[in-house]
Amino acid sequence: MTITIHDLRKLPGSYMPGSAACPGCGATLAFRLVSRALGPNTVYIVPACCFSVIQAPYPKSAISAPLYNIAFAAAAATASGVHRAYKAVNKDVNVVVWAGDGGTVDIGIQALSGAAERKEDLIYVCYDNEAYMNTGIQRSGATPLKAWTKTTPTGKREMPKDMPMILAAHRVPYVATASVGYPFDLVNKFEKAKNIRGFKYIHILSPCPPGWDFPVEKTAEVGKLAVDTYFWPLYEIEGGKLKITVKPRKRPLKEFIRLQGRFRTITDEEIDELEKIVMEKWQFLEHLEKSERVF
Amino acid sequence: MGLDDHAIIIPVSKPSKGSAGRTGLWRVERPVILEDRCIKCWLCWLYCPEDVITEGANGFPEVDYTFCKGCGVCADVCPKDAIEMVEEKL
Amino acid sequence: MGKEGKWEIITGNHAAAIAAKLSRVKVVPAYPITPQTTIVEYIASFIDSGQMDAEYIRVESEHSAMAAAIGASAAGVRTFTATASQGLLLMSEVLHWAAGSRLPIGMAVVNRAVGPPWNIHVDHQDTMSQRDTGWIQIYVSSNQEVLDTILMMYKVAENPDVLLPFMVCLDGFVLSHTYMPVNIPPQEEVDVFLPPYNPTHWKLDPTSPITFGNLALPDEYQEMRWSMDLAMRRALDIIEDVTEEFFERFGRYHGGAVWKYKLQESDYAVVTMGTMASEAEVAVDELREEGIDVGLLKIRSFRPFPHRDISETLIDKRGVIVIDRSIAFSSGGPIGTEIRSSLYNLADRPPVVNYVTGLGGRDITHQDIIAMVKDAIGRITSRRIRRPYYWFKLKPEFERIEISEEVRL
Ligand SMILES: Cc1ncc(C[n+]2csc(CCOP(=O)(O)OP(=O)(O)O)c2C)c(N)n1
Ligand code: SF4
Ligand code: SF4
Ligand code: SF4
Ligand SMILES: [Mg+2]
């Protein structure tokens, strides 16, 4: 089944307006959409991240689904425990980790890798705003090359980890990338994931106006341009087989980069270099799409 | 309530609209739907990060200004320029 | 008293694993570390052979073991894990999280020294360093006590007035790998004593849309910690009740929060924990034969700390000798510190002599305890307690440095 805008409007979500999120928050938009696709039989495990704050302070919460906040490194392990307890009492529930990029690619990578290797029946979601935003914009292992953060004041010197491919190398049944700029692609990946048994990993690019320094109204546009400039390719790997799910609209990388203050110091030559890296990755994906299995 | 009803305090929060309060005076612009231009594509609804756009009685999008954060994402994605960001007046 | 149990000669680790099985725990996240490993190995074999109906999670670290235990307990089922030393230290962050979430998780901790250097033998530095995580800590001194205490502590921890996790601490090798006769109670009897866990305070349930643990501001936070402290204090009475109930059903009593041996009308009291208490029992008998009037107070519950029972028991003594198997650097032994705080505000309080010894598995026999008691009595009678604590059984060349330090005071 493919979810359309009409279906989506009818589905109940688990986000209640009036949270502590910044205006134009991509992570919040992602959660809103994902919670509709997953439906009410879902519990969320959230490690330390912006989303711990977005919920708003005790005794109120902006999230109308069961949600457990846990220590930064622990989300995938805690979710494993939740899932196994339900299994022990024959309850079938979507157990979902909702984690930031730091909680996923850095401090939480060990527990995540362990849960993936054990084939726990979970959906692990990384909403990626490409830095530690909760603590005020420091670099993470997902921050792009050349991006400014408060701990990379002259731009990051390293490439980000390719987390979806790291997960794919665990040979889990489902891995996908998504962007809030392509909401139907995003919700349909969740619709698919919730019907697959075993470990599912979905990595959502979630633009962050204060952290990336772009005008608040551009969240959707930045999320779209990331895909259309090949910066953030959308694909899924189901049972080892890779499929590109959205064909980019072939925009120059410059359009994506120049929209954001975090790339302010980047020169045109550096953008060309970056574009080369991005296109190499794209060609690699196209190549992978032709093979029987990626891993 | 007896003395002991207070003894176990557990950090459990209840879902509520406006958990972080109403949108304050910091909002500088508000989205206004121009119904004569609107084609009811609902893209504004789809992309609104705050989930404050609903279907009004007349079938057009309606914004809950109590919690709308005035980000303007809705206006930016509207294919018909049917949302105008209007400056808030104090 | 109900049906008789079955006698077996088993290790402390085997006893802990059997206790988890008898408690019908539903989820066991497991990670190996010496000398705990055989506990989770026994449980794996129980589950694989169908003797135990539980989910076994082969996690990739102790941080994840405790995080998974938290998830399982939050989802509403009885949960057990086991660790030691470095493993417990790695759990530290999530130990706080378990207690703050008011989850009555059970854990066996096999006490082992912490590195560096690597050392797999007993001392209490590992659990002492985690004493303020909000976990109940019970120290035991026999394999029977290991088994019985795990059964009892689920009942205490799941009491609606408590709702805190617990660790049963057993000395590495001295209990974990030593064979002793243990009576294994019948499952039907345990089932009556320990009914299924059915949390009503909160649980993670898809039909109950609550958010657990989001930000609490200064206006809300302190009472949550107060509530944990109150529950910890209330657990003291509940421990007494549950040990009584256990005695009525199974005919065994190991003490409540403390266990007292020949303490009534004794002049001096030895206070210690774990297997050093078994040695101390022998020492007490021998000292009494020599005409030295001494009794033993074994602390079972270090958290909650039974201040009242201790001050009431020790107030009439001429002196108290506290033997610790861990060191709070420059401060002393943790038990010594607590005992002093139990006594300090009382008029005519007895003097306290605190020894730190037995680290990294250094053997402490009843002879050593006799030597400490005699040294202490000498200091008490000649009013020579110059220091808050003394090291015991250092090699002679280092002992000399300690003595010269004392002279310098
Ligand atoms: C063990 C530990 N170390 C550090 C922190 C502080 N901390 C909280 S959130 C955070 C960054 C989160 O970054 P990310 O996972 O990318 O989520 P985001 O805030 O960007 O949404 C850090 C460093 C913590 N809570 N726990
Ligand atoms: S900092 Fe970024 S990710 Fe965090 S709440 Fe604000 S917009 Fe969302
Ligand atoms: S996006 Fe524009 S045209 Fe579409 S429903 Fe909203 S206001 Fe109407
Ligand atoms: S301005 Fe932002 S919050 Fe308000 S309706 Fe538009 S998209 Fe939603
Ligand atoms: Mg981040």
PDB file of N, CA, C and O in Angstrom, chain B residues 41-76:
ATOM      1  N   CYS B  41      -4.716  21.649  -1.803  1.00  0.00           N
ATOM      2  CA  CYS B  41      -3.758  20.551  -2.043  1.00  0.00           C
ATOM      3  C   CYS B  41      -3.222  19.995  -0.729  1.00  0.00           C
ATOM      4  O   CYS B  41      -2.640  18.935  -0.681  1.00  0.00           O
ATOM      5  N   TRP B  42      -3.367  20.730   0.349  1.00  0.00           N
ATOM      6  CA  TRP B  42      -2.966  20.349   1.717  1.00  0.00           C
ATOM      7  C   TRP B  42      -1.462  20.191   1.913  1.00  0.00           C
ATOM      8  O   TRP B  42      -1.032  19.594   2.889  1.00  0.00           O
ATOM      9  N   LEU B  43      -0.685  20.763   0.996  1.00  0.00           N
ATOM     10  CA  LEU B  43       0.763  20.714   1.217  1.00  0.00           C
ATOM     11  C   LEU B  43       1.150  21.533   2.447  1.00  0.00           C
ATOM     12  O   LEU B  43       2.082  21.188   3.178  1.00  0.00           O
ATOM     13  N   CYS B  44       0.430  22.615   2.680  1.00  0.00           N
ATOM     14  CA  CYS B  44       0.713  23.418   3.877  1.00  0.00           C
ATOM     15  C   CYS B  44       0.538  22.562   5.128  1.00  0.00           C
ATOM     16  O   CYS B  44       1.364  22.576   6.038  1.00  0.00           O
ATOM     17  N   TRP B  45      -0.540  21.802   5.138  1.00  0.00           N
ATOM     18  CA  TRP B  45      -0.799  20.893   6.275  1.00  0.00           C
ATOM     19  C   TRP B  45       0.334  19.869   6.398  1.00  0.00           C
ATOM     20  O   TRP B  45       0.834  19.601   7.478  1.00  0.00           O
ATOM     21  N   LEU B  46       0.716  19.320   5.253  1.00  0.00           N
ATOM     22  CA  LEU B  46       1.719  18.262   5.244  1.00  0.00           C
ATOM     23  C   LEU B  46       3.033  18.720   5.862  1.00  0.00           C
ATOM     24  O   LEU B  46       3.660  17.998   6.625  1.00  0.00           O
ATOM     25  N   TYR B  47       3.455  19.932   5.511  1.00  0.00           N
ATOM     26  CA  TYR B  47       4.790  20.398   5.922  1.00  0.00           C
ATOM     27  C   TYR B  47       4.794  21.211   7.213  1.00  0.00           C
ATOM     28  O   TYR B  47       5.852  21.596   7.689  1.00  0.00           O
ATOM     29  N   CYS B  48       3.652  21.538   7.754  1.00  0.00           N
ATOM     30  CA  CYS B  48       3.658  22.377   8.969  1.00  0.00           C
ATOM     31  C   CYS B  48       4.301  21.587  10.111  1.00  0.00           C
ATOM     32  O   CYS B  48       3.755  20.592  10.579  1.00  0.00           O
ATOM     33  N   PRO B  49       5.480  22.023  10.591  1.00  0.00           N
ATOM     34  CA  PRO B  49       6.163  21.247  11.632  1.00  0.00           C
ATOM     35  C   PRO B  49       5.344  21.183  12.922  1.00  0.00           C
ATOM     36  O   PRO B  49       5.488  20.245  13.701  1.00  0.00           O
ATOM     37  N   GLU B  50       4.502  22.165  13.142  1.00  0.00           N
ATOM     38  CA  GLU B  50       3.811  22.255  14.421  1.00  0.00           C
ATOM     39  C   GLU B  50       2.450  21.570  14.416  1.00  0.00           C
ATOM     40  O   GLU B  50       1.788  21.487  15.449  1.00  0.00           O
ATOM     41  N   ASP B  51       2.019  21.105  13.272  1.00  0.00           N
ATOM     42  CA  ASP B  51       0.727  20.401  13.149  1.00  0.00           C
ATOM     43  C   ASP B  51      -0.455  21.292  13.561  1.00  0.00           C
ATOM     44  O   ASP B  51      -1.384  20.835  14.218  1.00  0.00           O
ATOM     45  N   VAL B  52      -0.401  22.559  13.161  1.00  0.00           N
ATOM     46  CA  VAL B  52      -1.481  23.469  13.596  1.00  0.00           C
ATOM     47  C   VAL B  52      -2.455  23.809  12.476  1.00  0.00           C
ATOM     48  O   VAL B  52      -3.315  24.672  12.643  1.00  0.00           O
ATOM     49  N   ILE B  53      -2.303  23.158  11.315  1.00  0.00           N
ATOM     50  CA  ILE B  53      -3.253  23.445  10.232  1.00  0.00           C
ATOM     51  C   ILE B  53      -4.308  22.338  10.205  1.00  0.00           C
ATOM     52  O   ILE B  53      -3.982  21.158  10.192  1.00  0.00           O
ATOM     53  N   THR B  54      -5.565  22.758  10.235  1.00  0.00           N
ATOM     54  CA  THR B  54      -6.663  21.788  10.180  1.00  0.00           C
ATOM     55  C   THR B  54      -7.621  22.217   9.073  1.00  0.00           C
ATOM     56  O   THR B  54      -7.426  23.269   8.441  1.00  0.00           O
ATOM     57  N   GLU B  55      -8.645  21.432   8.864  1.00  0.00           N
ATOM     58  CA  GLU B  55      -9.643  21.792   7.865  1.00  0.00           C
ATOM     59  C   GLU B  55     -10.731  22.597   8.552  1.00  0.00           C
ATOM     60  O   GLU B  55     -11.364  22.125   9.499  1.00  0.00           O
ATOM     61  N   GLY B  56     -10.936  23.832   8.097  1.00  0.00           N
ATOM     62  CA  GLY B  56     -11.955  24.691   8.697  1.00  0.00           C
ATOM     63  C   GLY B  56     -13.358  24.272   8.259  1.00  0.00           C
ATOM     64  O   GLY B  56     -13.514  23.406   7.385  1.00  0.00           O
ATOM     65  N   ALA B  57     -14.350  24.912   8.852  1.00  0.00           N
ATOM     66  CA  ALA B  57     -15.747  24.571   8.562  1.00  0.00           C
ATOM     67  C   ALA B  57     -16.052  24.735   7.070  1.00  0.00           C
ATOM     68  O   ALA B  57     -16.858  23.994   6.495  1.00  0.00           O
ATOM     69  N   ASN B  58     -15.387  25.695   6.421  1.00  0.00           N
ATOM     70  CA  ASN B  58     -15.647  25.937   5.002  1.00  0.00           C
ATOM     71  C   ASN B  58     -14.796  25.062   4.083  1.00  0.00           C
ATOM     72  O   ASN B  58     -14.751  25.270   2.873  1.00  0.00           O
ATOM     73  N   GLY B  59     -14.068  24.094   4.677  1.00  0.00           N
ATOM     74  CA  GLY B  59     -13.292  23.159   3.854  1.00  0.00           C
ATOM     75  C   GLY B  59     -11.912  23.660   3.484  1.00  0.00           C
ATOM     76  O   GLY B  59     -11.143  22.938   2.864  1.00  0.00           O
ATOM     77  N   PHE B  60     -11.580  24.893   3.855  1.00  0.00           N
ATOM     78  CA  PHE B  60     -10.241  25.420   3.567  1.00  0.00           C
ATOM     79  C   PHE B  60      -9.323  25.217   4.777  1.00  0.00           C
ATOM     80  O   PHE B  60      -9.799  25.023   5.891  1.00  0.00           O
ATOM     81  N   PRO B  61      -8.005  25.280   4.561  1.00  0.00           N
ATOM     82  CA  PRO B  61      -7.090  25.169   5.698  1.00  0.00           C
ATOM     83  C   PRO B  61      -7.334  26.291   6.715  1.00  0.00           C
ATOM     84  O   PRO B  61      -7.643  27.422   6.318  1.00  0.00           O
ATOM     85  N   GLU B  62      -7.170  25.919   7.979  1.00  0.00           N
ATOM     86  CA  GLU B  62      -7.351  26.896   9.050  1.00  0.00           C
ATOM     87  C   GLU B  62      -6.171  26.741  10.009  1.00  0.00           C
ATOM     88  O   GLU B  62      -5.771  25.611  10.305  1.00  0.00           O
ATOM     89  N   VAL B  63      -5.630  27.870  10.476  1.00  0.00           N
ATOM     90  CA  VAL B  63      -4.435  27.827  11.327  1.00  0.00           C
ATOM     91  C   VAL B  63      -4.823  28.087  12.776  1.00  0.00           C
ATOM     92  O   VAL B  63      -5.581  29.006  13.061  1.00  0.00           O
ATOM     93  N   ASP B  64      -4.309  27.268  13.692  1.00  0.00           N
ATOM     94  CA  ASP B  64      -4.512  27.507  15.128  1.00  0.00           C
ATOM     95  C   ASP B  64      -3.414  28.467  15.598  1.00  0.00           C
ATOM     96  O   ASP B  64      -2.283  28.052  15.854  1.00  0.00           O
ATOM     97  N   TYR B  65      -3.768  29.730  15.701  1.00  0.00           N
ATOM     98  CA  TYR B  65      -2.757  30.751  16.020  1.00  0.00           C
ATOM     99  C   TYR B  65      -2.248  30.669  17.460  1.00  0.00           C
ATOM    100  O   TYR B  65      -1.245  31.273  17.801  1.00  0.00           O
ATOM    101  N   THR B  66      -2.964  29.932  18.310  1.00  0.00           N
ATOM    102  CA  THR B  66      -2.488  29.804  19.694  1.00  0.00           C
ATOM    103  C   THR B  66      -1.113  29.132  19.723  1.00  0.00           C
ATOM    104  O   THR B  66      -0.280  29.446  20.560  1.00  0.00           O
ATOM    105  N   PHE B  67      -0.915  28.187  18.791  1.00  0.00           N
ATOM    106  CA  PHE B  67       0.340  27.430  18.809  1.00  0.00           C
ATOM    107  C   PHE B  67       1.174  27.553  17.542  1.00  0.00           C
ATOM    108  O   PHE B  67       2.286  27.035  17.492  1.00  0.00           O
ATOM    109  N   CYS B  68       0.638  28.229  16.506  1.00  0.00           N
ATOM    110  CA  CYS B  68       1.418  28.450  15.278  1.00  0.00           C
ATOM    111  C   CYS B  68       2.662  29.240  15.648  1.00  0.00           C
ATOM    112  O   CYS B  68       2.593  30.242  16.341  1.00  0.00           O
ATOM    113  N   LYS B  69       3.838  28.741  15.207  1.00  0.00           N
ATOM    114  CA  LYS B  69       5.089  29.407  15.575  1.00  0.00           C
ATOM    115  C   LYS B  69       5.531  30.429  14.541  1.00  0.00           C
ATOM    116  O   LYS B  69       6.627  31.007  14.653  1.00  0.00           O
ATOM    117  N   GLY B  70       4.722  30.616  13.510  1.00  0.00           N
ATOM    118  CA  GLY B  70       5.009  31.658  12.522  1.00  0.00           C
ATOM    119  C   GLY B  70       6.250  31.407  11.692  1.00  0.00           C
ATOM    120  O   GLY B  70       6.865  32.342  11.174  1.00  0.00           O
ATOM    121  N   CYS B  71       6.619  30.127  11.528  1.00  0.00           N
ATOM    122  CA  CYS B  71       7.863  29.838  10.811  1.00  0.00           C
ATOM    123  C   CYS B  71       7.753  30.179   9.329  1.00  0.00           C
ATOM    124  O   CYS B  71       8.746  30.536   8.687  1.00  0.00           O
ATOM    125  N   GLY B  72       6.545  30.042   8.762  1.00  0.00           N
ATOM    126  CA  GLY B  72       6.370  30.359   7.344  1.00  0.00           C
ATOM    127  C   GLY B  72       6.654  29.206   6.405  1.00  0.00           C
ATOM    128  O   GLY B  72       6.659  29.373   5.182  1.00  0.00           O
ATOM    129  N   VAL B  73       6.899  28.004   6.949  1.00  0.00           N
ATOM    130  CA  VAL B  73       7.120  26.840   6.088  1.00  0.00           C
ATOM    131  C   VAL B  73       5.896  26.628   5.195  1.00  0.00           C
ATOM    132  O   VAL B  73       6.019  26.364   3.995  1.00  0.00           O
ATOM    133  N   CYS B  74       4.711  26.781   5.769  1.00  0.00           N
ATOM    134  CA  CYS B  74       3.471  26.575   5.002  1.00  0.00           C
ATOM    135  C   CYS B  74       3.428  27.502   3.779  1.00  0.00           C
ATOM    136  O   CYS B  74       3.123  27.065   2.664  1.00  0.00           O
ATOM    137  N   ALA B  75       3.748  28.770   4.000  1.00  0.00           N
ATOM    138  CA  ALA B  75       3.711  29.744   2.901  1.00  0.00           C
ATOM    139  C   ALA B  75       4.777  29.387   1.857  1.00  0.00           C
ATOM    140  O   ALA B  75       4.556  29.512   0.649  1.00  0.00           O
ATOM    141  N   ASP B  76       5.921  28.920   2.344  1.00  0.00           N
ATOM    142  CA  ASP B  76       7.013  28.592   1.432  1.00  0.00           C
ATOM    143  C   ASP B  76       6.679  27.404   0.531  1.00  0.00           C
ATOM    144  O   ASP B  76       7.113  27.362  -0.620  1.00  0.00           O
TER     145      ASP B  76
END
